[in-house]
Amino acid sequence: MMVNNKLKYIQRSILRPKLQHRCTCCAKICVRSQVLVSFGVNDSNNERILLKDLKVEEISIDHIWVKCEELNDVKRYRKGLTITFTALISSYQKIGGRVGIGLFDIKDIEIEN
């Protein structure tokens, strides 16, 4: 049990200095979904993309739902592709013992080979 607690602590301590900074990320596109209600800024973009196996520099995160107009291009960014991008880390929190993050302003999206 001590190993798990230490791992959670290390992830939070590594993530804290990254808040409000642009970081390099890598993830796999899994699912697209339309949402009926958009919380926060309502810019008519109600499509969300589920990214799995997210790496924010040296931090691994299981999954995250993102909102990004550029990723809505289904011909270019299809399910199963691994992408790299830069994003602003806007927030983080522990949920049920796991670290969750908020990504904002996703840019410089590239498809991995």
mmCIF file of C-alpha atoms in Angstrom:
data_model
loop_
_atom_site.group_PDB
_atom_site.id
_atom_site.type_symbol
_atom_site.label_atom_id
_atom_site.label_comp_id
_atom_site.label_asym_id
_atom_site.label_seq_id
_atom_site.Cartn_x
_atom_site.Cartn_y
_atom_site.Cartn_z
ATOM 1 C CA MET A 1 0.000 0.000 0.000
ATOM 2 C CA MET A 2 2.891 2.377 0.667
ATOM 3 C CA VAL A 3 4.073 2.019 -2.929
ATOM 4 C CA ASN A 4 0.684 3.187 -4.284
ATOM 5 C CA ASN A 5 0.534 6.154 -1.910
ATOM 6 C CA LYS A 6 4.079 7.159 -2.830
ATOM 7 C CA LEU A 7 3.265 6.882 -6.549
ATOM 8 C CA LYS A 8 0.225 9.164 -6.160
ATOM 9 C CA TYR A 9 2.311 11.674 -4.206
ATOM 10 C CA ILE A 10 5.076 11.653 -6.815
ATOM 11 C CA GLN A 11 2.613 12.255 -9.650
ATOM 12 C CA ARG A 12 1.027 15.223 -7.863
ATOM 13 C CA SER A 13 4.371 16.739 -6.945
ATOM 14 C CA ILE A 14 5.584 16.415 -10.534
ATOM 15 C CA LEU A 15 2.345 17.830 -11.954
ATOM 16 C CA ARG A 16 2.029 20.848 -9.634
ATOM 17 C CA PRO A 17 4.878 22.863 -11.282
ATOM 18 C CA LYS A 18 3.359 22.210 -14.717
ATOM 19 C CA LEU A 19 0.130 24.086 -13.930
ATOM 20 C CA GLN A 20 -0.468 27.002 -16.300
ATOM 21 C CA HIS A 21 2.463 25.871 -18.486
ATOM 22 C CA ARG A 22 2.427 24.433 -21.994
ATOM 23 C CA CYS A 23 3.452 20.762 -21.995
ATOM 24 C CA THR A 24 4.062 18.137 -24.668
ATOM 25 C CA CYS A 25 1.456 15.350 -24.610
ATOM 26 C CA CYS A 26 0.960 12.030 -26.397
ATOM 27 C CA ALA A 27 -2.256 9.968 -26.493
ATOM 28 C CA LYS A 28 -4.365 7.544 -28.529
ATOM 29 C CA ILE A 29 -7.747 8.616 -29.978
ATOM 30 C CA CYS A 30 -10.445 6.185 -28.768
ATOM 31 C CA VAL A 31 -13.973 7.568 -29.102
ATOM 32 C CA ARG A 32 -15.871 10.593 -30.373
ATOM 33 C CA SER A 33 -19.033 11.737 -28.675
ATOM 34 C CA GLN A 34 -21.588 14.511 -29.039
ATOM 35 C CA VAL A 35 -22.693 16.162 -25.811
ATOM 36 C CA LEU A 36 -26.062 17.838 -25.415
ATOM 37 C CA VAL A 37 -24.967 20.370 -22.819
ATOM 38 C CA SER A 38 -21.632 22.153 -22.885
ATOM 39 C CA PHE A 39 -20.397 23.342 -19.510
ATOM 40 C CA GLY A 40 -18.205 26.429 -19.433
ATOM 41 C CA VAL A 41 -17.732 28.295 -22.712
ATOM 42 C CA ASN A 42 -20.489 27.435 -25.176
ATOM 43 C CA ASP A 43 -18.884 27.878 -28.598
ATOM 44 C CA SER A 44 -21.192 25.486 -30.512
ATOM 45 C CA ASN A 45 -18.487 22.781 -30.436
ATOM 46 C CA ASN A 46 -20.294 19.943 -28.675
ATOM 47 C CA GLU A 47 -17.999 17.148 -29.852
ATOM 48 C CA ARG A 48 -15.660 15.519 -27.326
ATOM 49 C CA ILE A 49 -12.791 13.131 -28.029
ATOM 50 C CA LEU A 50 -11.695 10.436 -25.578
ATOM 51 C CA LEU A 51 -7.915 10.122 -25.419
ATOM 52 C CA LYS A 52 -6.433 7.028 -23.727
ATOM 53 C CA ASP A 53 -2.928 6.313 -22.414
ATOM 54 C CA LEU A 54 -2.164 10.021 -22.127
ATOM 55 C CA LYS A 55 1.429 10.991 -21.366
ATOM 56 C CA VAL A 56 2.015 14.543 -20.164
ATOM 57 C CA GLU A 57 5.799 14.604 -20.386
ATOM 58 C CA GLU A 58 6.798 12.064 -17.660
ATOM 59 C CA ILE A 59 3.295 11.666 -16.181
ATOM 60 C CA SER A 60 0.940 8.876 -17.315
ATOM 61 C CA ILE A 61 -2.833 9.368 -17.170
ATOM 62 C CA ASP A 62 -5.363 6.663 -18.110
ATOM 63 C CA HIS A 63 -7.800 8.798 -20.119
ATOM 64 C CA ILE A 64 -9.245 12.273 -20.641
ATOM 65 C CA TRP A 65 -12.132 13.792 -22.612
ATOM 66 C CA VAL A 66 -11.044 16.839 -24.630
ATOM 67 C CA LYS A 67 -12.746 19.515 -26.664
ATOM 68 C CA CYS A 68 -10.704 20.635 -29.682
ATOM 69 C CA GLU A 69 -12.045 21.974 -32.969
ATOM 70 C CA GLU A 70 -9.052 20.644 -34.950
ATOM 71 C CA LEU A 71 -9.518 17.073 -33.618
ATOM 72 C CA ASN A 72 -13.102 17.115 -34.940
ATOM 73 C CA ASP A 73 -11.688 16.408 -38.441
ATOM 74 C CA VAL A 74 -12.632 12.693 -38.603
ATOM 75 C CA LYS A 75 -10.862 12.154 -41.949
ATOM 76 C CA ARG A 76 -7.503 13.168 -40.500
ATOM 77 C CA TYR A 77 -7.807 12.197 -36.816
ATOM 78 C CA ARG A 78 -9.424 8.733 -36.705
ATOM 79 C CA LYS A 79 -9.980 6.258 -33.913
ATOM 80 C CA GLY A 80 -6.833 4.320 -33.061
ATOM 81 C CA LEU A 81 -4.321 6.977 -34.114
ATOM 82 C CA THR A 82 -1.659 8.104 -31.659
ATOM 83 C CA ILE A 83 -1.138 11.856 -31.644
ATOM 84 C CA THR A 84 1.270 14.281 -30.034
ATOM 85 C CA PHE A 85 0.344 17.845 -29.188
ATOM 86 C CA THR A 86 1.041 20.692 -26.822
ATOM 87 C CA ALA A 87 -1.527 21.820 -24.274
ATOM 88 C CA LEU A 88 -1.848 24.165 -21.346
ATOM 89 C CA ILE A 89 -2.336 22.288 -18.065
ATOM 90 C CA SER A 90 -5.160 24.276 -16.496
ATOM 91 C CA SER A 91 -5.950 22.201 -13.394
ATOM 92 C CA TYR A 92 -5.515 18.885 -11.657
ATOM 93 C CA GLN A 93 -7.195 16.966 -8.873
ATOM 94 C CA LYS A 94 -7.203 13.559 -7.264
ATOM 95 C CA ILE A 95 -10.361 11.563 -7.955
ATOM 96 C CA GLY A 96 -10.698 8.210 -6.223
ATOM 97 C CA GLY A 97 -6.947 7.960 -5.766
ATOM 98 C CA ARG A 98 -6.156 8.833 -9.387
ATOM 99 C CA VAL A 99 -4.857 12.085 -10.781
ATOM 100 C CA GLY A 100 -7.157 13.936 -13.205
ATOM 101 C CA ILE A 101 -6.085 16.938 -15.285
ATOM 102 C CA GLY A 102 -7.641 19.698 -17.341
ATOM 103 C CA LEU A 103 -6.103 20.400 -20.770
ATOM 104 C CA PHE A 104 -6.718 23.694 -22.506
ATOM 105 C CA ASP A 105 -5.592 25.310 -25.767
ATOM 106 C CA ILE A 106 -4.498 22.153 -27.623
ATOM 107 C CA LYS A 107 -2.086 23.060 -30.460
ATOM 108 C CA ASP A 108 0.604 21.623 -32.735
ATOM 109 C CA ILE A 109 -1.203 18.295 -33.254
ATOM 110 C CA GLU A 110 0.865 15.694 -35.115
ATOM 111 C CA ILE A 111 0.100 12.078 -36.002
ATOM 112 C CA GLU A 112 2.629 9.542 -34.715
ATOM 113 C CA ASN A 113 3.856 6.804 -37.054
#
